[in-house]
Amino acid sequence: MSAHSHKIEEGLAFLPKFDAAGLVTCVATDAVTGDVLMVAHMNEEALRKTVATGEAWYFSRSRNALWRKGETSGQTQRVIEMRTDCDQDAVWIRVEQIGAACHTGRRSCFYRKVEAEGGGAKLVFADAERLFDPSEIYKK
């Protein structure tokens, strides 16, 4: 193990490893239930704001913009704990989710199961109840 690897994997300095686009993957789970709520990306500013404010901030690749979770919908995430993986190229936040995590109005972005079907796969809804109507919130 190189000195650099040892510092990253065993040291106590938070040294996130951003990808070529300047992003790190973030997994958000419910702090009480452990349910996976969403997977998103953070750039350096989103990560810094999340640590500083205790609220989840992300970077939208599709909009190429920083956003605070819930700034439009009111469906916020209060960070209870943040962890990083061994090589610091991903973060995991345990959050108190207020309302729905998914922009589709569902509690979690993971509302469909993948099931085998005829040598392929199909999707089946699971825990897919909407907590809000996205057309009302986002005015699309």
mmCIF file with all atom_site columns, C-alpha atoms in Angstrom:
data_model
loop_
_atom_site.group_PDB
_atom_site.id
_atom_site.type_symbol
_atom_site.label_atom_id
_atom_site.label_alt_id
_atom_site.label_comp_id
_atom_site.label_asym_id
_atom_site.label_entity_id
_atom_site.label_seq_id
_atom_site.pdbx_PDB_ins_code
_atom_site.Cartn_x
_atom_site.Cartn_y
_atom_site.Cartn_z
_atom_site.occupancy
_atom_site.B_iso_or_equiv
_atom_site.pdbx_formal_charge
_atom_site.auth_seq_id
_atom_site.auth_comp_id
_atom_site.auth_asym_id
_atom_site.auth_atom_id
_atom_site.pdbx_PDB_model_num
ATOM 1   C CA . MET A 1 1   ? 0.000   0.000   0.000   1.00 0.00 ? 1   MET A CA 1
ATOM 2   C CA . SER A 1 2   ? 1.402   3.366   -0.969  1.00 0.00 ? 2   SER A CA 1
ATOM 3   C CA . ALA A 1 3   ? 1.680   6.180   1.550   1.00 0.00 ? 3   ALA A CA 1
ATOM 4   C CA . HIS A 1 4   ? -1.061  8.038   -0.368  1.00 0.00 ? 4   HIS A CA 1
ATOM 5   C CA . SER A 1 5   ? -3.415  5.020   -0.280  1.00 0.00 ? 5   SER A CA 1
ATOM 6   C CA . HIS A 1 6   ? -2.752  4.560   3.411   1.00 0.00 ? 6   HIS A CA 1
ATOM 7   C CA . LYS A 1 7   ? -3.561  8.244   4.053   1.00 0.00 ? 7   LYS A CA 1
ATOM 8   C CA . ILE A 1 8   ? -6.837  7.956   2.094   1.00 0.00 ? 8   ILE A CA 1
ATOM 9   C CA . GLU A 1 9   ? -7.929  4.575   3.485   1.00 0.00 ? 9   GLU A CA 1
ATOM 10  C CA . GLU A 1 10  ? -6.733  4.799   7.094   1.00 0.00 ? 10  GLU A CA 1
ATOM 11  C CA . GLY A 1 11  ? -6.234  8.499   7.763   1.00 0.00 ? 11  GLY A CA 1
ATOM 12  C CA . LEU A 1 12  ? -8.678  10.902  9.342   1.00 0.00 ? 12  LEU A CA 1
ATOM 13  C CA . ALA A 1 13  ? -8.480  13.661  6.715   1.00 0.00 ? 13  ALA A CA 1
ATOM 14  C CA . PHE A 1 14  ? -11.605 14.017  4.561   1.00 0.00 ? 14  PHE A CA 1
ATOM 15  C CA . LEU A 1 15  ? -10.134 14.003  1.044   1.00 0.00 ? 15  LEU A CA 1
ATOM 16  C CA . PRO A 1 16  ? -12.994 13.227  -1.350  1.00 0.00 ? 16  PRO A CA 1
ATOM 17  C CA . LYS A 1 17  ? -11.934 11.855  -4.713  1.00 0.00 ? 17  LYS A CA 1
ATOM 18  C CA . PHE A 1 18  ? -14.019 13.598  -7.374  1.00 0.00 ? 18  PHE A CA 1
ATOM 19  C CA . ASP A 1 19  ? -14.379 12.022  -10.831 1.00 0.00 ? 19  ASP A CA 1
ATOM 20  C CA . ALA A 1 20  ? -13.295 13.645  -14.101 1.00 0.00 ? 20  ALA A CA 1
ATOM 21  C CA . ALA A 1 21  ? -16.502 15.729  -14.084 1.00 0.00 ? 21  ALA A CA 1
ATOM 22  C CA . GLY A 1 22  ? -15.761 16.982  -10.564 1.00 0.00 ? 22  GLY A CA 1
ATOM 23  C CA . LEU A 1 23  ? -18.459 14.847  -8.937  1.00 0.00 ? 23  LEU A CA 1
ATOM 24  C CA . VAL A 1 24  ? -18.718 12.260  -6.198  1.00 0.00 ? 24  VAL A CA 1
ATOM 25  C CA . THR A 1 25  ? -21.634 9.802   -5.916  1.00 0.00 ? 25  THR A CA 1
ATOM 26  C CA . CYS A 1 26  ? -23.881 10.220  -2.882  1.00 0.00 ? 26  CYS A CA 1
ATOM 27  C CA . VAL A 1 27  ? -26.272 7.597   -1.516  1.00 0.00 ? 27  VAL A CA 1
ATOM 28  C CA . ALA A 1 28  ? -28.999 8.957   0.779   1.00 0.00 ? 28  ALA A CA 1
ATOM 29  C CA . THR A 1 29  ? -30.763 6.601   3.192   1.00 0.00 ? 29  THR A CA 1
ATOM 30  C CA . ASP A 1 30  ? -33.454 7.115   5.798   1.00 0.00 ? 30  ASP A CA 1
ATOM 31  C CA . ALA A 1 31  ? -31.724 7.465   9.176   1.00 0.00 ? 31  ALA A CA 1
ATOM 32  C CA . VAL A 1 32  ? -34.499 5.563   10.970  1.00 0.00 ? 32  VAL A CA 1
ATOM 33  C CA . THR A 1 33  ? -35.486 2.769   8.570   1.00 0.00 ? 33  THR A CA 1
ATOM 34  C CA . GLY A 1 34  ? -32.264 2.411   6.589   1.00 0.00 ? 34  GLY A CA 1
ATOM 35  C CA . ASP A 1 35  ? -34.242 2.506   3.320   1.00 0.00 ? 35  ASP A CA 1
ATOM 36  C CA . VAL A 1 36  ? -32.324 3.765   0.293   1.00 0.00 ? 36  VAL A CA 1
ATOM 37  C CA . LEU A 1 37  ? -34.018 7.002   -0.733  1.00 0.00 ? 37  LEU A CA 1
ATOM 38  C CA . MET A 1 38  ? -31.936 8.254   -3.626  1.00 0.00 ? 38  MET A CA 1
ATOM 39  C CA . VAL A 1 39  ? -28.571 8.316   -5.355  1.00 0.00 ? 39  VAL A CA 1
ATOM 40  C CA . ALA A 1 40  ? -27.289 11.641  -6.610  1.00 0.00 ? 40  ALA A CA 1
ATOM 41  C CA . HIS A 1 41  ? -24.045 13.506  -7.176  1.00 0.00 ? 41  HIS A CA 1
ATOM 42  C CA . MET A 1 42  ? -22.221 16.229  -5.297  1.00 0.00 ? 42  MET A CA 1
ATOM 43  C CA . ASN A 1 43  ? -19.572 18.585  -6.554  1.00 0.00 ? 43  ASN A CA 1
ATOM 44  C CA . GLU A 1 44  ? -17.127 20.253  -4.181  1.00 0.00 ? 44  GLU A CA 1
ATOM 45  C CA . GLU A 1 45  ? -19.530 23.122  -3.407  1.00 0.00 ? 45  GLU A CA 1
ATOM 46  C CA . ALA A 1 46  ? -22.497 20.802  -2.735  1.00 0.00 ? 46  ALA A CA 1
ATOM 47  C CA . LEU A 1 47  ? -20.385 18.682  -0.427  1.00 0.00 ? 47  LEU A CA 1
ATOM 48  C CA . ARG A 1 48  ? -19.066 21.734  1.412   1.00 0.00 ? 48  ARG A CA 1
ATOM 49  C CA . LYS A 1 49  ? -22.585 23.199  1.821   1.00 0.00 ? 49  LYS A CA 1
ATOM 50  C CA . THR A 1 50  ? -23.964 19.854  3.030   1.00 0.00 ? 50  THR A CA 1
ATOM 51  C CA . VAL A 1 51  ? -21.286 19.628  5.731   1.00 0.00 ? 51  VAL A CA 1
ATOM 52  C CA . ALA A 1 52  ? -21.669 23.292  6.715   1.00 0.00 ? 52  ALA A CA 1
ATOM 53  C CA . THR A 1 53  ? -25.485 23.490  6.813   1.00 0.00 ? 53  THR A CA 1
ATOM 54  C CA . GLY A 1 54  ? -26.570 19.971  7.767   1.00 0.00 ? 54  GLY A CA 1
ATOM 55  C CA . GLU A 1 55  ? -28.954 20.011  4.798   1.00 0.00 ? 55  GLU A CA 1
ATOM 56  C CA . ALA A 1 56  ? -28.462 17.901  1.669   1.00 0.00 ? 56  ALA A CA 1
ATOM 57  C CA . TRP A 1 57  ? -27.106 19.768  -1.362  1.00 0.00 ? 57  TRP A CA 1
ATOM 58  C CA . TYR A 1 58  ? -26.525 18.097  -4.716  1.00 0.00 ? 58  TYR A CA 1
ATOM 59  C CA . PHE A 1 59  ? -25.272 18.863  -8.204  1.00 0.00 ? 59  PHE A CA 1
ATOM 60  C CA . SER A 1 60  ? -27.691 18.207  -11.053 1.00 0.00 ? 60  SER A CA 1
ATOM 61  C CA . ARG A 1 61  ? -25.905 16.826  -14.086 1.00 0.00 ? 61  ARG A CA 1
ATOM 62  C CA . SER A 1 62  ? -28.964 17.390  -16.309 1.00 0.00 ? 62  SER A CA 1
ATOM 63  C CA . ARG A 1 63  ? -29.342 21.048  -15.280 1.00 0.00 ? 63  ARG A CA 1
ATOM 64  C CA . ASN A 1 64  ? -25.622 21.602  -14.655 1.00 0.00 ? 64  ASN A CA 1
ATOM 65  C CA . ALA A 1 65  ? -26.560 23.351  -11.433 1.00 0.00 ? 65  ALA A CA 1
ATOM 66  C CA . LEU A 1 66  ? -26.206 23.167  -7.662  1.00 0.00 ? 66  LEU A CA 1
ATOM 67  C CA . TRP A 1 67  ? -29.453 22.535  -5.756  1.00 0.00 ? 67  TRP A CA 1
ATOM 68  C CA . ARG A 1 68  ? -30.581 22.161  -2.165  1.00 0.00 ? 68  ARG A CA 1
ATOM 69  C CA . LYS A 1 69  ? -32.865 19.180  -1.714  1.00 0.00 ? 69  LYS A CA 1
ATOM 70  C CA . GLY A 1 70  ? -36.365 20.529  -1.261  1.00 0.00 ? 70  GLY A CA 1
ATOM 71  C CA . GLU A 1 71  ? -35.743 24.072  -2.480  1.00 0.00 ? 71  GLU A CA 1
ATOM 72  C CA . THR A 1 72  ? -38.623 23.743  -4.953  1.00 0.00 ? 72  THR A CA 1
ATOM 73  C CA . SER A 1 73  ? -40.677 20.880  -3.536  1.00 0.00 ? 73  SER A CA 1
ATOM 74  C CA . GLY A 1 74  ? -40.283 21.447  0.202   1.00 0.00 ? 74  GLY A CA 1
ATOM 75  C CA . GLN A 1 75  ? -39.275 17.768  0.492   1.00 0.00 ? 75  GLN A CA 1
ATOM 76  C CA . THR A 1 76  ? -36.059 18.375  2.453   1.00 0.00 ? 76  THR A CA 1
ATOM 77  C CA . GLN A 1 77  ? -33.303 16.182  3.848   1.00 0.00 ? 77  GLN A CA 1
ATOM 78  C CA . ARG A 1 78  ? -31.662 16.939  7.199   1.00 0.00 ? 78  ARG A CA 1
ATOM 79  C CA . VAL A 1 79  ? -28.341 15.146  7.423   1.00 0.00 ? 79  VAL A CA 1
ATOM 80  C CA . ILE A 1 80  ? -27.979 13.013  10.542  1.00 0.00 ? 80  ILE A CA 1
ATOM 81  C CA . GLU A 1 81  ? -24.644 11.448  9.591   1.00 0.00 ? 81  GLU A CA 1
ATOM 82  C CA . MET A 1 82  ? -22.255 11.498  6.638   1.00 0.00 ? 82  MET A CA 1
ATOM 83  C CA . ARG A 1 83  ? -19.750 8.782   5.827   1.00 0.00 ? 83  ARG A CA 1
ATOM 84  C CA . THR A 1 84  ? -17.295 8.151   3.029   1.00 0.00 ? 84  THR A CA 1
ATOM 85  C CA . ASP A 1 85  ? -16.156 4.837   1.593   1.00 0.00 ? 85  ASP A CA 1
ATOM 86  C CA . CYS A 1 86  ? -12.639 3.404   1.840   1.00 0.00 ? 86  CYS A CA 1
ATOM 87  C CA . ASP A 1 87  ? -11.164 5.261   -1.139  1.00 0.00 ? 87  ASP A CA 1
ATOM 88  C CA . GLN A 1 88  ? -13.297 8.379   -0.573  1.00 0.00 ? 88  GLN A CA 1
ATOM 89  C CA . ASP A 1 89  ? -14.914 8.364   -4.011  1.00 0.00 ? 89  ASP A CA 1
ATOM 90  C CA . ALA A 1 90  ? -18.479 8.031   -2.664  1.00 0.00 ? 90  ALA A CA 1
ATOM 91  C CA . VAL A 1 91  ? -20.406 9.420   0.266   1.00 0.00 ? 91  VAL A CA 1
ATOM 92  C CA . TRP A 1 92  ? -23.341 8.037   2.213   1.00 0.00 ? 92  TRP A CA 1
ATOM 93  C CA . ILE A 1 93  ? -25.678 10.339  4.062   1.00 0.00 ? 93  ILE A CA 1
ATOM 94  C CA . ARG A 1 94  ? -28.219 9.168   6.609   1.00 0.00 ? 94  ARG A CA 1
ATOM 95  C CA . VAL A 1 95  ? -31.027 11.717  6.545   1.00 0.00 ? 95  VAL A CA 1
ATOM 96  C CA . GLU A 1 96  ? -34.271 12.733  8.132   1.00 0.00 ? 96  GLU A CA 1
ATOM 97  C CA . GLN A 1 97  ? -36.447 12.875  5.026   1.00 0.00 ? 97  GLN A CA 1
ATOM 98  C CA . ILE A 1 98  ? -39.297 15.386  5.171   1.00 0.00 ? 98  ILE A CA 1
ATOM 99  C CA . GLY A 1 99  ? -41.903 14.188  2.664   1.00 0.00 ? 99  GLY A CA 1
ATOM 100 C CA . ALA A 1 100 ? -40.846 12.391  -0.493  1.00 0.00 ? 100 ALA A CA 1
ATOM 101 C CA . ALA A 1 101 ? -37.261 11.947  -1.670  1.00 0.00 ? 101 ALA A CA 1
ATOM 102 C CA . CYS A 1 102 ? -38.147 11.339  -5.324  1.00 0.00 ? 102 CYS A CA 1
ATOM 103 C CA . HIS A 1 103 ? -39.144 14.052  -7.795  1.00 0.00 ? 103 HIS A CA 1
ATOM 104 C CA . THR A 1 104 ? -41.935 11.677  -8.933  1.00 0.00 ? 104 THR A CA 1
ATOM 105 C CA . GLY A 1 105 ? -43.612 12.251  -5.567  1.00 0.00 ? 105 GLY A CA 1
ATOM 106 C CA . ARG A 1 106 ? -42.631 8.909   -4.076  1.00 0.00 ? 106 ARG A CA 1
ATOM 107 C CA . ARG A 1 107 ? -40.875 8.313   -0.751  1.00 0.00 ? 107 ARG A CA 1
ATOM 108 C CA . SER A 1 108 ? -37.874 6.712   -2.504  1.00 0.00 ? 108 SER A CA 1
ATOM 109 C CA . CYS A 1 109 ? -36.459 6.835   -6.018  1.00 0.00 ? 109 CYS A CA 1
ATOM 110 C CA . PHE A 1 110 ? -36.274 3.037   -5.833  1.00 0.00 ? 110 PHE A CA 1
ATOM 111 C CA . TYR A 1 111 ? -39.990 2.297   -6.311  1.00 0.00 ? 111 TYR A CA 1
ATOM 112 C CA . ARG A 1 112 ? -39.677 -0.470  -8.949  1.00 0.00 ? 112 ARG A CA 1
ATOM 113 C CA . LYS A 1 113 ? -38.355 -3.986  -8.600  1.00 0.00 ? 113 LYS A CA 1
ATOM 114 C CA . VAL A 1 114 ? -36.483 -5.763  -11.384 1.00 0.00 ? 114 VAL A CA 1
ATOM 115 C CA . GLU A 1 115 ? -37.817 -9.271  -11.961 1.00 0.00 ? 115 GLU A CA 1
ATOM 116 C CA . ALA A 1 116 ? -36.687 -11.986 -14.334 1.00 0.00 ? 116 ALA A CA 1
ATOM 117 C CA . GLU A 1 117 ? -39.030 -12.643 -17.239 1.00 0.00 ? 117 GLU A CA 1
ATOM 118 C CA . GLY A 1 118 ? -38.480 -14.990 -20.173 1.00 0.00 ? 118 GLY A CA 1
ATOM 119 C CA . GLY A 1 119 ? -34.697 -14.709 -20.180 1.00 0.00 ? 119 GLY A CA 1
ATOM 120 C CA . GLY A 1 120 ? -34.895 -10.930 -19.761 1.00 0.00 ? 120 GLY A CA 1
ATOM 121 C CA . ALA A 1 121 ? -36.144 -8.577  -17.115 1.00 0.00 ? 121 ALA A CA 1
ATOM 122 C CA . LYS A 1 122 ? -39.195 -6.462  -16.382 1.00 0.00 ? 122 LYS A CA 1
ATOM 123 C CA . LEU A 1 123 ? -40.059 -3.770  -13.866 1.00 0.00 ? 123 LEU A CA 1
ATOM 124 C CA . VAL A 1 124 ? -42.780 -4.119  -11.235 1.00 0.00 ? 124 VAL A CA 1
ATOM 125 C CA . PHE A 1 125 ? -44.003 -1.313  -8.978  1.00 0.00 ? 125 PHE A CA 1
ATOM 126 C CA . ALA A 1 126 ? -43.194 -1.713  -5.276  1.00 0.00 ? 126 ALA A CA 1
ATOM 127 C CA . ASP A 1 127 ? -43.802 0.908   -2.586  1.00 0.00 ? 127 ASP A CA 1
ATOM 128 C CA . ALA A 1 128 ? -44.879 3.259   -5.378  1.00 0.00 ? 128 ALA A CA 1
ATOM 129 C CA . GLU A 1 129 ? -47.537 5.340   -3.616  1.00 0.00 ? 129 GLU A CA 1
ATOM 130 C CA . ARG A 1 130 ? -47.142 9.035   -4.359  1.00 0.00 ? 130 ARG A CA 1
ATOM 131 C CA . LEU A 1 131 ? -46.862 11.418  -1.423  1.00 0.00 ? 131 LEU A CA 1
ATOM 132 C CA . PHE A 1 132 ? -47.385 14.439  -3.662  1.00 0.00 ? 132 PHE A CA 1
ATOM 133 C CA . ASP A 1 133 ? -48.388 15.266  -7.225  1.00 0.00 ? 133 ASP A CA 1
ATOM 134 C CA . PRO A 1 134 ? -45.256 16.377  -9.097  1.00 0.00 ? 134 PRO A CA 1
ATOM 135 C CA . SER A 1 135 ? -47.280 18.381  -11.638 1.00 0.00 ? 135 SER A CA 1
ATOM 136 C CA . GLU A 1 136 ? -48.601 20.531  -8.775  1.00 0.00 ? 136 GLU A CA 1
ATOM 137 C CA . ILE A 1 137 ? -45.188 21.033  -7.150  1.00 0.00 ? 137 ILE A CA 1
ATOM 138 C CA . TYR A 1 138 ? -43.058 21.528  -10.256 1.00 0.00 ? 138 TYR A CA 1
ATOM 139 C CA . LYS A 1 139 ? -45.762 23.162  -12.452 1.00 0.00 ? 139 LYS A CA 1
ATOM 140 C CA . LYS A 1 140 ? -44.799 21.115  -15.522 1.00 0.00 ? 140 LYS A CA 1
#
